[in-house]
Structures are given as C-alpha cells and as structure tokens.
Amino acid sequence: MIASKLLSIGEISQRTGVATSALRFYESIGLINSQRTTGNQRRFPRAIIRRVAVIKAAQRAGIPLDEIGRAMSTLPADRAPTRDDWERFSRSWKQDLERRIGQLTRIKDDLESCIGCGCLSIENCALFNPDDELAETLASTSKLEDLVDGVAGTIFV
Ligand code: FES
C-alpha cells in the first residue's frame, strides 16, 4: 500500500470523532489493524474509518465488543464494511436488541408486582424465584431432609 494513502491515528480520530485512546484499545483487541512506520508510528488504511463507524454505531446500540469483533472477523481485514455488511450486522443486532428488550420488559413487569408487596416469597415472587426453583426441587426430591436441604440451598445461594 502507498504510504500517502495511510492515515495517522490522529487523522482517524479527527475523521471519526473517536479518541486516540479508544482507537488504540480497538487495535489492542483486534477490532482494527494498523501498519507501523519505521519510527513505529501507527498508520491506518482509509477503510478503518468505516470500520470505526460500525464499531461506534454498534456500541451505541449496546452490542458487546466481543460480538462486534465476531462480526468484524467475517470481513477481510483490508476492506471497509459495505452497505450490505452493515445491513447484515444491523439486522442481526436488532434481533438481539429485541430479545434483550423482551427480557427487560418481563423483569420490569415482575418488579412492578413486587412494588407494595414485600413478600419475597419463594412461591409468589417471580423475581426471587424466577424459574420456579422450588417446584423443580420438589419434583426431584423424595426424602424430607433432601427437601429441606434443597429449599435451604435455594434460599441461601
Ligand atoms: S416481593 Fe412479593 S411478589 Fe415480589
């Protein structure tokens, strides 16, 4: 690659609005790659600008960095993500986001039923006993002392 087509970390920072420290961090975890000059300074291909844009947009949507890294690893290292790549990533991440919103909505509903209740009952409180662990213990325990141990374990874990 011709040296003049490479950009310094400061130029990438200026064009993306991402701090140089964040860019160094992205590089340290393999989200972006640089080349080094003879003076050991980082130089990035222009394609990195669009990669950084995808990383920032994904982070804004709450996508974990390891998931972003998995998506980026499907792209050739020297190519900017295309519109189709971004379409594919954003569709997949939207589904994740909807699943998480569903989980949070269920938790919020459970929490609402706790407001003004205060029972913290293993039988009635969906937040305290979300997967009905007592029922599971009852179904799998035949002796009384096992039952007591199982319930105590459920309460004190
Ligand atoms: S505290 Fe009673 S339902 Fe959660």
Coordinates of N, CA and C and ligand atoms in Angstrom, one line a residue:
M1 N 0.8 -1.2 0.0 CA 0.0 0.0 0.0 C 0.9 1.3 0.0
I2 N 0.5 2.3 -0.7 CA 1.3 3.5 -0.8 C 1.1 4.3 0.5
A3 N 2.3 4.7 1.1 CA 2.3 5.4 2.4 C 1.4 6.6 2.5
S4 N 1.2 7.4 1.4 CA 0.4 8.6 1.4 C -1.1 8.2 1.6
K5 N -1.5 7.0 1.3 CA -2.9 6.6 1.4 C -3.2 6.2 2.9
L6 N -2.2 6.1 3.7 CA -2.4 5.7 5.0 C -2.6 6.9 5.9
L7 N -3.3 6.7 7.0 CA -3.6 7.8 7.9 C -3.1 7.6 9.3
S8 N -2.7 8.7 9.9 CA -2.2 8.5 11.3 C -3.4 8.3 12.2
I9 N -3.1 7.9 13.5 CA -4.1 7.7 14.4 C -4.9 9.0 14.7
G10 N -4.1 10.2 14.7 CA -4.7 11.5 14.9 C -5.7 11.8 13.8
E11 N -5.4 11.5 12.6 CA -6.3 11.7 11.5 C -7.5 10.8 11.6
I12 N -7.3 9.6 12.0 CA -8.5 8.7 12.1 C -9.4 9.3 13.2
S13 N -8.8 9.7 14.3 CA -9.5 10.3 15.4 C -10.3 11.5 15.0
Q14 N -9.7 12.3 14.2 CA -10.3 13.6 13.7 C -11.5 13.3 12.8
R15 N -11.4 12.3 12.0 CA -12.4 12.0 11.0 C -13.5 11.1 11.6
T16 N -13.3 10.5 12.7 CA -14.4 9.6 13.3 C -14.9 10.2 14.6
G17 N -14.2 11.1 15.2 CA -14.7 11.7 16.5 C -14.4 10.7 17.6
V18 N -13.6 9.7 17.4 CA -13.2 8.7 18.4 C -11.8 9.0 18.9
A19 N -11.7 9.0 20.2 CA -10.4 9.4 20.9 C -9.3 8.4 20.5
T20 N -8.1 8.9 20.4 CA -7.0 8.1 20.0 C -6.8 6.9 21.0
S21 N -7.1 7.2 22.3 CA -7.0 6.1 23.3 C -8.0 5.0 23.0
A22 N -9.2 5.3 22.5 CA -10.2 4.3 22.2 C -9.7 3.5 20.9
L23 N -9.1 4.3 20.0 CA -8.6 3.6 18.8 C -7.5 2.6 19.1
R24 N -6.6 3.0 20.0 CA -5.6 2.1 20.5 C -6.2 0.9 21.1
F25 N -7.2 1.1 21.9 CA -7.9 0.0 22.6 C -8.5 -0.9 21.5
Y26 N -9.2 -0.4 20.6 CA -9.8 -1.2 19.5 C -8.7 -2.1 18.8
E27 N -7.6 -1.4 18.6 CA -6.5 -2.2 18.0 C -6.0 -3.3 18.9
S28 N -5.9 -3.0 20.2 CA -5.4 -4.0 21.1 C -6.3 -5.2 21.2
I29 N -7.6 -5.1 20.9 CA -8.5 -6.2 21.0 C -8.8 -6.8 19.6
G30 N -8.1 -6.2 18.6 CA -8.2 -6.8 17.2 C -9.4 -6.3 16.4
L31 N -10.1 -5.2 16.8 CA -11.2 -4.7 16.0 C -10.7 -4.0 14.8
I32 N -9.5 -3.3 14.9 CA -8.9 -2.6 13.8 C -7.4 -3.0 13.8
N33 N -6.8 -2.8 12.6 CA -5.4 -3.1 12.5 C -4.6 -1.9 11.9
S34 N -3.4 -1.8 12.3 CA -2.6 -0.7 11.7 C -1.3 -1.3 11.2
Q35 N -0.6 -0.5 10.4 CA 0.8 -0.8 10.0 C 1.7 0.1 10.8
R36 N 2.9 -0.2 10.9 CA 3.9 0.6 11.6 C 4.9 1.2 10.6
T37 N 5.2 2.5 10.9 CA 6.3 3.2 10.1 C 7.6 2.7 10.7
T38 N 8.7 3.1 10.0 CA 10.0 2.8 10.5 C 10.2 3.4 11.9
G39 N 9.5 4.5 12.2 CA 9.6 5.1 13.5 C 8.6 4.5 14.5
N40 N 8.0 3.4 14.1 CA 7.0 2.7 15.0 C 5.7 3.5 15.2
Q41 N 5.3 4.3 14.3 CA 4.0 5.0 14.4 C 3.0 4.3 13.7
R42 N 1.8 4.3 14.2 CA 0.7 3.6 13.6 C 0.2 4.3 12.3
R43 N -0.1 3.5 11.3 CA -0.7 4.1 10.0 C -1.8 3.2 9.7
F44 N -3.0 3.8 9.4 CA -4.2 3.0 9.1 C -4.7 3.2 7.6
P45 N -5.2 2.2 7.0 CA -5.8 2.4 5.7 C -7.1 3.1 5.9
R46 N -7.6 3.8 4.8 CA -8.8 4.6 4.9 C -10.0 3.7 5.3
A47 N -10.0 2.5 5.0 CA -11.1 1.5 5.3 C -11.4 1.5 6.8
I48 N -10.4 1.9 7.6 CA -10.6 1.9 9.0 C -11.7 2.9 9.5
I49 N -11.8 4.0 8.7 CA -12.8 5.0 9.1 C -14.2 4.4 9.2
R50 N -14.5 3.6 8.2 CA -15.9 3.0 8.1 C -16.0 1.8 9.2
R51 N -14.9 1.2 9.4 CA -14.9 0.1 10.5 C -15.2 0.8 11.8
V52 N -14.5 1.9 12.1 CA -14.7 2.6 13.3 C -16.1 3.1 13.4
A53 N -16.7 3.5 12.3 CA -18.1 4.0 12.3 C -19.0 2.8 12.7
V54 N -18.8 1.6 12.2 CA -19.6 0.5 12.5 C -19.4 0.1 14.0
I55 N -18.2 0.2 14.5 CA -17.9 -0.2 15.9 C -18.7 0.8 16.8
K56 N -18.6 2.1 16.5 CA -19.3 3.1 17.3 C -20.8 3.0 17.3
A57 N -21.3 2.7 16.1 CA -22.8 2.6 16.0 C -23.2 1.3 16.7
A58 N -22.5 0.3 16.6 CA -22.8 -1.0 17.3 C -22.8 -0.8 18.9
Q59 N -21.7 -0.1 19.3 CA -21.6 0.2 20.7 C -22.8 1.0 21.2
R60 N -23.2 2.0 20.4 CA -24.3 2.9 20.8 C -25.6 2.0 20.9
A61 N -25.7 0.9 20.2 CA -26.8 0.1 20.3 C -26.6 -1.0 21.4
G62 N -25.5 -0.9 22.1 CA -25.4 -1.7 23.3 C -24.8 -3.1 22.9
I63 N -24.2 -3.2 21.7 CA -23.7 -4.5 21.3 C -22.3 -4.7 22.0
P64 N -22.1 -5.9 22.7 CA -20.8 -6.1 23.4 C -19.7 -6.1 22.4
L65 N -18.5 -5.7 22.8 CA -17.3 -5.6 21.9 C -17.0 -7.0 21.4
D66 N -17.1 -8.1 22.2 CA -16.8 -9.4 21.6 C -17.7 -9.8 20.5
E67 N -19.0 -9.4 20.6 CA -19.9 -9.6 19.5 C -19.6 -8.8 18.2
I68 N -19.2 -7.5 18.5 CA -18.7 -6.7 17.3 C -17.5 -7.3 16.7
G69 N -16.6 -7.8 17.5 CA -15.4 -8.5 17.0 C -15.7 -9.7 16.1
R70 N -16.7 -10.5 16.6 CA -17.1 -11.7 15.8 C -17.6 -11.2 14.4
A71 N -18.4 -10.2 14.4 CA -19.0 -9.7 13.1 C -17.8 -9.2 12.2
M72 N -16.9 -8.4 12.8 CA -15.8 -7.8 12.0 C -14.9 -8.9 11.5
S73 N -14.8 -10.0 12.2 CA -13.9 -11.1 11.8 C -14.4 -11.8 10.5
T74 N -15.7 -11.5 10.2 CA -16.2 -12.1 8.9 C -15.8 -11.3 7.7
L75 N -15.2 -10.1 7.9 CA -14.8 -9.2 6.8 C -13.3 -9.4 6.6
P76 N -12.9 -9.2 5.3 CA -11.5 -9.1 5.0 C -10.8 -7.9 5.8
A77 N -9.7 -8.1 6.3 CA -9.1 -7.1 7.2 C -8.8 -5.8 6.5
D78 N -8.6 -5.8 5.2 CA -8.2 -4.6 4.5 C -9.4 -3.9 3.7
R79 N -10.6 -4.3 4.0 CA -11.8 -3.8 3.3 C -12.7 -3.1 4.3
A80 N -13.3 -2.0 3.8 CA -14.3 -1.3 4.7 C -15.6 -2.1 4.6
P81 N -16.3 -2.0 5.7 CA -17.6 -2.7 5.7 C -18.5 -2.0 4.6
T82 N -19.2 -2.8 3.8 CA -20.0 -2.3 2.7 C -21.4 -2.0 3.3
R83 N -22.3 -1.4 2.5 CA -23.7 -1.2 2.9 C -24.3 -2.6 3.3
D84 N -24.0 -3.6 2.4 CA -24.6 -4.9 2.7 C -24.1 -5.5 4.0
D85 N -22.8 -5.3 4.3 CA -22.2 -5.8 5.6 C -23.0 -5.1 6.7
W86 N -23.1 -3.8 6.6 CA -23.8 -3.1 7.7 C -25.2 -3.5 7.9
E87 N -25.9 -3.7 6.7 CA -27.3 -4.2 6.7 C -27.4 -5.6 7.5
R88 N -26.4 -6.5 7.1 CA -26.4 -7.8 7.8 C -26.2 -7.7 9.3
F89 N -25.2 -6.9 9.7 CA -24.8 -6.7 11.1 C -26.0 -6.1 11.8
S90 N -26.6 -5.0 11.3 CA -27.6 -4.3 12.0 C -28.9 -5.1 12.1
R91 N -29.2 -5.9 11.1 CA -30.4 -6.8 11.2 C -30.2 -7.8 12.4
S92 N -29.0 -8.4 12.4 CA -28.7 -9.4 13.4 C -28.8 -8.8 14.8
W93 N -28.1 -7.6 14.9 CA -28.1 -6.9 16.2 C -29.4 -6.4 16.7
K94 N -30.3 -6.0 15.7 CA -31.6 -5.6 16.0 C -32.4 -6.8 16.7
Q95 N -32.2 -8.0 16.2 CA -32.9 -9.1 16.8 C -32.4 -9.3 18.2
D96 N -31.1 -9.2 18.4 CA -30.5 -9.3 19.8 C -31.1 -8.3 20.7
L97 N -31.2 -7.1 20.2 CA -31.8 -6.0 21.0 C -33.2 -6.2 21.3
E98 N -34.0 -6.7 20.4 CA -35.4 -7.0 20.7 C -35.5 -8.1 21.7
R99 N -34.6 -9.1 21.6 CA -34.7 -10.2 22.6 C -34.3 -9.6 24.0
R100 N -33.3 -8.8 24.1 CA -33.0 -8.2 25.4 C -34.1 -7.3 25.9
I101 N -34.7 -6.5 25.0 CA -35.8 -5.7 25.4 C -37.0 -6.5 26.0
G102 N -37.2 -7.7 25.4 CA -38.3 -8.6 25.9 C -37.9 -9.1 27.3
Q103 N -36.6 -9.4 27.5 CA -36.2 -9.9 28.8 C -36.4 -8.8 29.9
L104 N -36.0 -7.6 29.5 CA -36.0 -6.4 30.4 C -37.5 -6.1 30.7
T105 N -38.4 -6.2 29.7 CA -39.8 -5.9 29.9 C -40.4 -6.9 30.9
R106 N -40.0 -8.2 30.8 CA -40.5 -9.2 31.7 C -40.0 -8.9 33.1
I107 N -38.8 -8.5 33.2 CA -38.2 -8.2 34.6 C -38.9 -7.0 35.1
K108 N -39.2 -6.0 34.3 CA -39.9 -4.8 34.8 C -41.3 -5.2 35.3
D109 N -42.0 -6.0 34.5 CA -43.3 -6.5 34.9 C -43.3 -7.2 36.3
D110 N -42.2 -8.1 36.4 CA -42.1 -8.8 37.7 C -41.8 -7.8 38.8
L111 N -41.0 -6.8 38.5 CA -40.6 -5.8 39.6 C -41.9 -5.0 40.0
E112 N -42.7 -4.7 39.0 CA -43.9 -4.0 39.3 C -44.8 -4.7 40.3
S113 N -44.8 -6.1 40.1 CA -45.7 -6.9 41.0 C -45.1 -6.9 42.4
C114 N -43.8 -6.6 42.6 CA -43.2 -6.6 43.9 C -43.5 -5.3 44.6
I115 N -43.7 -4.2 43.8 CA -43.9 -2.9 44.4 C -45.2 -2.9 45.3
G116 N -45.0 -2.6 46.6 CA -46.1 -2.6 47.5 C -46.4 -3.9 48.1
C117 N -45.6 -5.0 47.7 CA -45.9 -6.3 48.2 C -45.0 -6.7 49.3
G118 N -43.7 -6.8 49.0 CA -42.7 -7.1 50.1 C -42.6 -8.5 50.6
C119 N -43.4 -9.4 50.0 CA -43.4 -10.8 50.5 C -42.1 -11.5 50.3
L120 N -41.4 -11.3 49.2 CA -40.2 -12.0 48.8 C -40.4 -13.5 49.1
S121 N -41.5 -14.0 48.7 CA -41.9 -15.4 48.9 C -41.4 -16.2 47.7
I122 N -40.9 -17.4 48.1 CA -40.3 -18.3 47.1 C -41.5 -18.8 46.2
E123 N -42.7 -18.8 46.7 CA -43.8 -19.3 45.9 C -44.4 -18.3 45.1
N124 N -44.4 -17.0 45.5 CA -45.1 -16.0 44.8 C -44.3 -15.0 44.0
C125 N -43.1 -14.8 44.5 CA -42.3 -13.7 43.9 C -41.5 -14.2 42.7
A126 N -41.9 -13.7 41.5 CA -41.2 -14.1 40.3 C -39.8 -13.7 40.2
L127 N -39.4 -12.6 40.9 CA -38.0 -12.1 40.8 C -37.2 -13.0 41.7
F128 N -37.7 -13.3 42.9 CA -37.0 -14.1 43.9 C -36.8 -15.6 43.4
N129 N -37.8 -16.1 42.7 CA -37.8 -17.5 42.2 C -38.2 -17.5 40.8
P130 N -37.4 -17.0 39.9 CA -37.8 -16.7 38.5 C -38.1 -18.0 37.7
D131 N -37.4 -19.1 38.0 CA -37.7 -20.3 37.2 C -38.4 -21.3 38.0
D132 N -39.1 -20.9 39.1 CA -39.8 -21.8 40.0 C -38.9 -22.9 40.4
E133 N -37.8 -22.5 41.1 CA -36.8 -23.5 41.5 C -37.3 -24.4 42.6
L134 N -38.3 -23.9 43.4 CA -38.9 -24.7 44.4 C -39.6 -25.9 43.8
A135 N -40.4 -25.7 42.7 CA -41.1 -26.7 42.1 C -40.1 -27.8 41.5
E136 N -39.0 -27.3 41.0 CA -38.0 -28.2 40.5 C -37.5 -29.1 41.6
T137 N -37.2 -28.5 42.8 CA -36.7 -29.2 43.9 C -37.7 -30.2 44.4
L138 N -38.9 -29.8 44.5 CA -40.0 -30.7 44.9 C -40.1 -31.9 44.0
A139 N -40.0 -31.7 42.7 CA -40.2 -32.8 41.8 C -39.0 -33.8 41.8
S140 N -37.8 -33.3 42.2 CA -36.7 -34.2 42.1 C -36.2 -34.7 43.5
T141 N -37.0 -34.4 44.5 CA -36.6 -34.8 45.9 C -37.6 -35.7 46.5
S142 N -37.1 -36.8 47.0 CA -38.1 -37.8 47.6 C -38.0 -37.8 49.1
K143 N -36.8 -37.6 49.7 CA -36.8 -37.6 51.2 C -36.9 -36.2 51.8
L144 N -37.4 -36.2 53.0 CA -37.7 -34.9 53.7 C -36.4 -34.1 53.9
E145 N -35.3 -34.8 54.4 CA -34.1 -34.0 54.6 C -33.5 -33.4 53.3
D146 N -33.7 -34.2 52.2 CA -33.2 -33.7 50.9 C -34.0 -32.4 50.5
L147 N -35.3 -32.5 50.8 CA -36.2 -31.4 50.5 C -35.8 -30.1 51.3
V148 N -35.5 -30.3 52.6 CA -35.1 -29.2 53.5 C -33.8 -28.6 53.0
D149 N -32.8 -29.5 52.6 CA -31.5 -29.1 52.1 C -31.7 -28.3 50.8
G150 N -32.6 -28.8 50.0 CA -32.8 -28.2 48.7 C -33.4 -26.8 48.8
V151 N -34.4 -26.7 49.7 CA -35.1 -25.4 49.9 C -34.1 -24.4 50.5
A152 N -33.3 -24.9 51.5 CA -32.3 -24.0 52.1 C -31.3 -23.6 51.1
G153 N -30.9 -24.5 50.3 CA -29.9 -24.1 49.2 C -30.5 -23.1 48.3
T154 N -31.8 -23.2 48.0 CA -32.4 -22.3 47.1 C -32.5 -20.9 47.7
I155 N -32.8 -20.9 49.0 CA -32.9 -19.6 49.7 C -31.6 -18.9 49.9
F156 N -30.5 -19.7 50.3 CA -29.3 -19.1 50.7 C -28.2 -19.0 49.7
V157 N -28.5 -19.5 48.5 CA -27.5 -19.4 47.4 C -27.3 -18.0 47.0
Ligands
FES1 S1 -42.0 -9.2 46.7 FE1 -44.0 -10.1 46.6 S2 -44.1 -10.6 44.5 FE2 -42.0 -9.9 44.7

